[in-house]
């Protein structure tokens, strides 16, 4: 399984944009890039995923480098509720099994 | 639509005992995955059940076992509890077992082994 590397922690101010980086230099051509986050005292929740093109949804945007060796999760206006651990996960497109392989993630703190 | 629920919320056991944790899937989901999350770590995959059959297992010993029922709810059983089994146990359901299927997590069961 391809590995991802994320910073251990990041800080942001409320209502400012946040860019959470993820390196995945060994990504294969058919791996999807998924992001989940885990709010305090809760189970992880899905944020967004993409393959090659940048993606937007109501929660965030995902910017994927042209060579796909890195990606960035963008929260356009951080709120206190966005304080969580963010996990960048690679999932093979065609292999069955469906497991999520979590790393350490990035702990995001948001200051008022 | 009801989300994924888990019971109990918290549990305290002693070393050597056995424990059963329960998970109710989100409506329409036929796949359940179980994860163990030690304090300060990311969740670790234990196993997955698809339509009542085990569909993949992580690096956990056989004393971790599971079941999925016809209504797609699931149980995680752990025998001969060890101190290191103290963790948050998370259940996640999904529409299918493909890697493109989003997993929806429950709030977890906090197990403490004394």
XYZ file of C-alpha atoms in Angstrom:
226
model
C 0.000 0.000 0.000
C 1.343 3.417 -0.984
C 2.364 5.646 1.909
C 1.405 9.253 2.649
C 3.324 11.875 4.630
C 1.636 14.731 6.453
C 2.822 17.345 8.961
C 1.984 16.352 12.536
C 0.220 19.607 13.331
C -0.871 22.934 11.886
C -2.460 26.078 13.270
C -4.948 28.405 11.667
C -6.944 31.479 12.566
C -10.705 31.415 12.385
C -12.195 32.547 9.065
C -8.862 32.248 7.252
C -8.082 29.648 4.569
C -6.160 26.531 5.543
C -3.974 24.450 3.240
C -3.226 20.959 4.527
C -0.461 19.244 2.518
C 0.038 15.550 1.817
C 2.957 13.886 0.046
C 2.439 10.552 -1.702
C 5.442 10.090 -3.954
C 4.825 6.340 -4.474
C 1.226 6.771 -5.640
C 0.213 4.511 -8.507
C -1.748 5.681 -11.527
C -4.989 4.137 -10.276
C -4.878 5.276 -6.638
C -7.573 7.647 -5.446
C -6.613 10.323 -2.891
C -9.112 10.425 -0.029
C -9.330 12.756 2.951
C -11.081 11.949 6.191
C -11.137 13.981 9.368
C -11.743 13.065 12.986
C -13.284 15.631 15.274
C -12.566 15.247 19.007
C -14.426 12.320 20.580
C -15.958 11.254 17.259
C -15.319 8.678 14.561
C -13.644 9.783 11.327
C -15.788 11.383 8.644
C -15.303 11.560 4.895
C -14.231 14.936 3.541
C -13.383 14.601 -0.146
C -11.602 12.442 -2.709
C -10.102 12.791 -6.177
C -8.072 11.012 -8.816
C -6.404 13.538 -11.113
C -8.432 16.726 -11.346
C -9.042 19.227 -8.594
C -12.302 18.615 -6.729
C -14.685 20.817 -4.773
C -17.536 20.005 -2.423
C -19.421 21.796 0.297
C -16.776 20.974 2.895
C -13.492 21.582 1.104
C -11.430 21.612 -2.079
C -8.775 19.138 -3.102
C -5.881 20.323 -5.231
C -3.846 17.535 -6.830
C -0.387 18.166 -8.250
C 0.091 17.473 -11.933
C 2.462 14.563 -11.196
C 0.069 13.354 -8.444
C 2.919 12.999 -5.968
C 1.299 15.495 -3.620
C -2.073 17.013 -2.856
C -3.500 19.783 -0.693
C -6.777 19.874 1.180
C -8.117 23.425 1.272
C -10.586 24.684 3.844
C -11.662 28.036 2.464
C -12.712 29.629 5.760
C -11.700 27.740 8.863
C -14.172 27.631 11.723
C -13.643 26.405 15.281
C -15.603 23.308 14.294
C -12.888 22.412 11.761
C -10.406 21.669 14.550
C -9.707 17.980 13.975
C -7.136 15.426 12.841
C -7.062 15.278 9.041
C -6.003 12.046 7.346
C -4.815 11.752 3.760
C -5.380 8.185 2.497
C -4.622 6.467 -0.804
C -7.120 3.882 -2.031
C -6.433 1.631 -5.006
C -9.088 2.082 -7.654
C -9.629 -1.529 -8.657
C -8.556 -3.662 -5.743
C -11.340 -4.951 -3.569
C -11.026 -5.062 0.182
C -12.051 -1.512 0.892
C -9.899 -0.993 3.966
C -8.713 2.461 4.925
C -5.058 2.741 5.898
C -4.691 5.675 8.280
C -1.382 7.352 9.043
C -0.779 9.778 11.890
C -2.664 12.596 10.194
C -2.363 16.350 10.734
C -3.858 17.813 13.879
C -5.385 21.160 12.927
C -6.044 23.705 15.649
C -8.115 26.807 14.899
C -7.680 29.957 16.962
C -10.553 32.412 17.436
C -31.869 8.110 7.917
C -30.064 6.703 10.964
C -26.292 6.782 10.964
C -23.910 4.138 12.258
C -24.453 3.362 15.913
C -22.253 1.427 18.327
C -22.804 -0.039 21.753
C -21.769 0.201 24.446
C -20.171 3.646 24.557
C -17.664 2.714 27.218
C -16.601 -0.598 28.703
C -14.166 -1.664 31.409
C -12.868 -5.229 31.499
C -10.052 -7.070 33.212
C -7.203 -8.919 31.567
C -8.202 -12.384 30.344
C -11.892 -11.598 29.975
C -13.877 -11.622 26.743
C -15.799 -8.706 25.233
C -18.421 -8.236 22.510
C -18.919 -4.897 20.799
C -21.910 -4.157 18.561
C -22.457 -2.037 15.491
C -25.583 -1.136 13.519
C -24.927 -0.161 9.916
C -26.378 2.795 8.128
C -29.549 1.886 6.244
C -28.842 0.182 2.910
C -25.189 -0.572 3.679
C -24.046 -4.194 3.297
C -20.404 -3.795 4.321
C -18.983 -3.250 7.798
C -15.360 -2.581 8.710
C -13.856 -2.551 12.192
C -10.887 -0.461 13.310
C -8.857 -0.176 16.523
C -7.563 3.257 17.516
C -4.989 3.471 20.298
C -4.579 6.795 22.045
C -2.795 9.321 19.840
C -2.700 7.008 16.805
C -4.672 6.688 13.605
C -7.233 3.878 13.348
C -5.883 0.427 12.396
C -7.957 -1.911 10.211
C -9.063 -5.101 11.973
C -11.358 -6.742 9.405
C -14.240 -6.178 7.046
C -17.490 -8.078 6.494
C -19.429 -8.057 3.237
C -22.829 -9.780 3.100
C -22.031 -11.857 6.214
C -18.639 -13.085 4.963
C -15.220 -11.866 6.120
C -13.711 -9.835 3.270
C -10.214 -8.968 4.421
C -8.332 -8.886 7.679
C -5.592 -6.706 9.095
C -2.664 -7.739 11.260
C -4.656 -8.822 14.311
C -4.494 -12.196 16.099
C -7.305 -14.777 15.844
C -8.649 -13.812 19.269
C -10.199 -10.874 17.402
C -13.212 -12.280 15.605
C -16.384 -10.929 14.123
C -19.829 -11.632 12.774
C -22.183 -9.915 10.418
C -25.889 -10.650 10.627
C -28.521 -10.814 7.847
C -29.608 -7.255 8.678
C -25.916 -6.273 8.175
C -25.356 -5.310 11.789
C -22.099 -6.637 13.177
C -20.243 -7.771 16.276
C -16.588 -7.648 17.205
C -15.471 -10.226 19.752
C -12.163 -10.135 21.562
C -11.083 -13.102 23.686
C -8.377 -13.276 26.338
C -8.163 -9.515 26.690
C -4.720 -7.965 27.096
C -3.802 -4.555 28.482
C -2.799 -3.401 24.981
C -6.343 -4.017 23.761
C -7.356 -0.819 25.550
C -8.436 1.452 22.681
C -11.300 3.080 20.846
C -13.011 0.529 18.598
C -14.623 2.044 15.527
C -17.122 0.512 13.188
C -17.731 1.859 9.686
C -20.381 0.889 7.165
C -20.403 1.402 3.418
C -22.641 0.704 0.442
C -20.159 -1.846 -0.839
C -16.668 -3.212 -0.459
C -15.025 -1.239 -3.254
C -12.246 1.189 -2.533
C -14.379 3.954 -3.996
C -17.118 3.390 -1.407
C -17.171 6.009 1.328
C -17.024 4.588 4.840
C -19.334 6.094 7.448
C -18.053 5.740 10.978
C -19.843 5.342 14.264
C -18.744 7.198 17.406
C -16.812 4.199 18.700
C -16.666 2.099 21.852
C -13.978 3.011 24.368
C -12.593 -0.218 25.877
C -10.393 -0.103 28.951
C -8.623 -3.296 30.048
C -7.322 -3.324 33.622
